[in-house]
Coordinates of C-alpha atoms in Angstrom, one line a residue:
M1 CA 94.1 104.9 111.6
S2 CA 92.2 105.7 108.4
F3 CA 93.0 104.4 105.0
I4 CA 94.2 107.8 103.9
Q5 CA 96.5 108.1 106.9
Q6 CA 98.0 104.7 106.1
N7 CA 98.7 105.8 102.5
I8 CA 100.3 109.0 103.7
M9 CA 102.5 107.1 106.1
Q10 CA 103.5 104.6 103.4
D11 CA 104.7 107.4 101.2
A12 CA 106.3 109.5 103.9
E13 CA 110.1 109.7 104.1
D14 CA 112.0 107.9 106.9
A15 CA 113.0 111.2 108.5
F16 CA 109.4 112.4 108.7
L17 CA 108.3 109.1 110.4
I18 CA 111.2 109.3 112.8
R19 CA 110.5 112.9 113.7
E20 CA 106.8 112.2 114.2
Y21 CA 107.5 109.1 116.3
K22 CA 109.9 111.0 118.5
A23 CA 107.5 114.0 118.9
T24 CA 104.3 112.0 119.6
G25 CA 105.5 108.6 120.8
K26 CA 102.9 107.0 118.6
L27 CA 103.9 103.5 117.5
D28 CA 101.9 103.9 114.3
F29 CA 104.8 106.0 112.9
L30 CA 107.4 103.5 114.0
A31 CA 105.4 100.5 112.8
A32 CA 105.1 102.2 109.3
L33 CA 108.8 102.8 109.2
Y34 CA 109.8 99.4 110.5
Q35 CA 107.4 97.7 108.0
R36 CA 109.6 99.0 105.2
Y37 CA 112.7 97.2 106.4
M38 CA 111.3 94.1 108.1
N39 CA 112.6 91.9 105.2
L40 CA 116.1 93.5 105.6
V41 CA 116.0 92.7 109.4
Y42 CA 114.7 89.2 108.8
G43 CA 117.5 88.6 106.2
V44 CA 120.1 89.8 108.8
C45 CA 118.7 87.5 111.4
L46 CA 118.7 84.5 109.0
K47 CA 122.5 84.8 108.8
Y48 CA 122.6 83.9 112.5
F49 CA 119.5 81.9 113.3
D50 CA 116.9 79.4 111.8
E51 CA 113.6 80.7 110.5
D52 CA 111.6 80.6 113.8
A53 CA 114.4 82.2 115.8
S54 CA 114.8 84.8 113.1
K55 CA 111.0 85.7 113.3
D56 CA 111.3 86.0 117.0
A57 CA 114.4 88.2 116.6
V58 CA 112.5 90.5 114.2
M59 CA 109.9 91.2 116.9
Q60 CA 112.5 91.6 119.6
I61 CA 114.4 94.1 117.5
F62 CA 111.1 96.1 117.0
E63 CA 110.7 96.2 120.8
E64 CA 114.3 97.3 121.2
L65 CA 113.7 100.0 118.5
I66 CA 110.9 101.6 120.5
G67 CA 113.4 102.9 123.1
K68 CA 116.6 103.1 121.1
L69 CA 115.3 105.3 118.3
K70 CA 114.3 107.9 120.9
Q71 CA 117.8 108.0 122.2
H72 CA 119.7 108.3 118.9
E73 CA 120.0 110.9 116.2
V74 CA 119.6 108.8 113.1
Q75 CA 120.6 110.1 109.7
N76 CA 120.3 106.9 107.6
F77 CA 117.7 104.7 109.2
K78 CA 118.2 101.7 106.9
S79 CA 121.9 101.3 107.7
W80 CA 121.4 102.2 111.4
L81 CA 118.7 99.5 111.6
H82 CA 121.0 97.0 109.9
V83 CA 123.7 97.6 112.5
L84 CA 121.1 97.4 115.3
A85 CA 119.8 94.1 113.9
R86 CA 123.3 92.6 113.5
N87 CA 124.3 93.7 117.1
H88 CA 121.1 92.2 118.5
C89 CA 121.8 88.9 116.8
L90 CA 125.5 88.9 118.0
M91 CA 124.4 89.6 121.6
K92 CA 121.9 86.8 121.4
L93 CA 124.6 84.4 120.1
R94 CA 127.0 85.5 122.8
A95 CA 124.3 84.9 125.5
M96 CA 123.6 81.5 124.0
K97 CA 127.3 80.7 123.8
N98 CA 127.8 81.8 127.5
K99 CA 124.9 79.6 128.5
E100 CA 126.3 76.6 126.7
S101 CA 129.8 77.1 128.0
R102 CA 128.5 77.0 131.6
Q103 CA 126.7 73.7 130.8
V104 CA 129.4 71.9 128.8
S105 CA 133.1 71.7 129.6
I106 CA 135.4 72.6 126.7
D107 CA 137.5 69.5 127.5
D108 CA 134.6 67.3 126.5
H109 CA 135.0 68.3 122.8
P110 CA 138.1 68.3 120.6
V111 CA 139.0 71.6 118.9
V112 CA 138.1 71.6 115.3
E113 CA 139.2 74.4 113.1
N114 CA 137.6 74.8 109.8
E115 CA 135.5 77.2 107.7
E116 CA 132.2 75.6 108.7
T117 CA 132.7 76.3 112.4
G118 CA 133.4 80.0 111.7
H119 CA 136.9 79.8 113.2
H120 CA 140.1 80.9 111.6
E121 CA 143.3 79.1 112.1
N122 CA 144.1 81.0 115.3
G123 CA 140.7 80.3 116.8
I124 CA 139.3 83.8 116.3
T125 CA 135.6 83.9 115.2
L126 CA 134.0 86.2 112.8
E127 CA 132.1 87.7 115.7
D128 CA 135.4 88.5 117.4
N129 CA 136.7 90.2 114.3
L130 CA 133.5 92.2 113.9
Q131 CA 133.7 93.3 117.6
S132 CA 137.3 94.2 117.2
M133 CA 136.6 96.2 114.0
E134 CA 133.7 98.1 115.7
K135 CA 136.0 99.0 118.7
C136 CA 138.8 100.1 116.4
L137 CA 136.3 102.1 114.2
E138 CA 135.5 104.2 117.3
T139 CA 139.1 105.1 117.7
L140 CA 139.5 106.7 114.3
P141 CA 139.3 110.5 113.7
V142 CA 135.8 111.6 112.9
E143 CA 136.5 112.2 109.2
Q144 CA 138.2 108.8 108.7
K145 CA 135.4 107.0 110.7
R146 CA 132.6 108.6 108.7
S147 CA 134.3 108.0 105.4
V148 CA 135.2 104.4 106.1
D149 CA 131.7 103.7 107.4
L150 CA 130.0 105.2 104.3
F151 CA 132.4 103.6 101.9
Y152 CA 132.7 100.1 103.3
L153 CA 129.7 99.5 105.5
Q154 CA 127.1 101.5 103.6
E155 CA 128.7 100.7 100.2
K156 CA 128.7 104.3 98.9
S157 CA 131.0 105.4 96.1
Y158 CA 133.8 108.0 96.6
R159 CA 131.5 110.6 94.9
Q160 CA 128.6 109.7 97.2
V161 CA 130.8 109.9 100.3
S162 CA 132.0 113.3 99.1
D163 CA 128.4 114.5 98.5
I164 CA 127.1 113.2 101.9
T165 CA 130.0 114.5 104.0
G166 CA 130.9 117.7 102.1
Y167 CA 134.6 116.6 102.1
D168 CA 136.7 117.2 98.9
M169 CA 137.0 114.0 96.8
S170 CA 140.8 113.9 97.3
K171 CA 140.2 114.2 101.1
V172 CA 137.7 111.4 101.0
K173 CA 140.2 109.0 99.3
S174 CA 142.8 110.0 101.8
Y175 CA 140.5 109.5 104.8
I176 CA 139.4 106.1 103.5
Q177 CA 143.0 105.0 102.8
N178 CA 144.3 106.2 106.2
G179 CA 141.2 104.9 108.0
K180 CA 141.6 101.5 106.5
R181 CA 145.3 101.4 107.5
N182 CA 144.6 102.6 111.0
L183 CA 141.8 100.0 111.4
K184 CA 144.3 97.3 110.4
I185 CA 146.9 98.5 112.8
C186 CA 144.4 98.7 115.6
M187 CA 143.0 95.3 115.0
E188 CA 146.5 93.7 114.8
Q189 CA 147.4 95.3 118.1
Q190 CA 144.2 93.8 119.7
D191 CA 145.2 90.3 118.5
V192 CA 148.6 90.5 120.3

């Protein structure tokens, strides 16, 4: 790839690079896109792993991206990639946890419940809460799901949510309020 092509790809919008990658299958487009957000992905991975494991995960996520980006219609690549990276890390943690639980009996260790172990008083982990929330998010009506996702997960303002979705501002506030309430009810029902 020439120097001029590299500069064009650096300045290109995410949507253009995604379109070109899907159309041509050339990894140059995907690599240029991923390069922009590698620090974000690395930061997500560092929340779950040490530096070396995080670097490995960054490469594994790129490999995963090669197939997944072709399968999905992505509107906001940065937030979609953030979710993909987080899910990758959670799956790796789950796999590691399953491997450890097969090797070590739980009876060999006393149960310790504190903030440092990531457990709440009732033994539910942060990972469990995230999984529960993701499942419940899928049960919401489309308008509530989209509004809650944009407002809480992508940290958009009411105005931005209204602009992105085309929903009236009062509707956005209602969707977010009702979506939050429905999420809470759904998650409480899963804890039963």
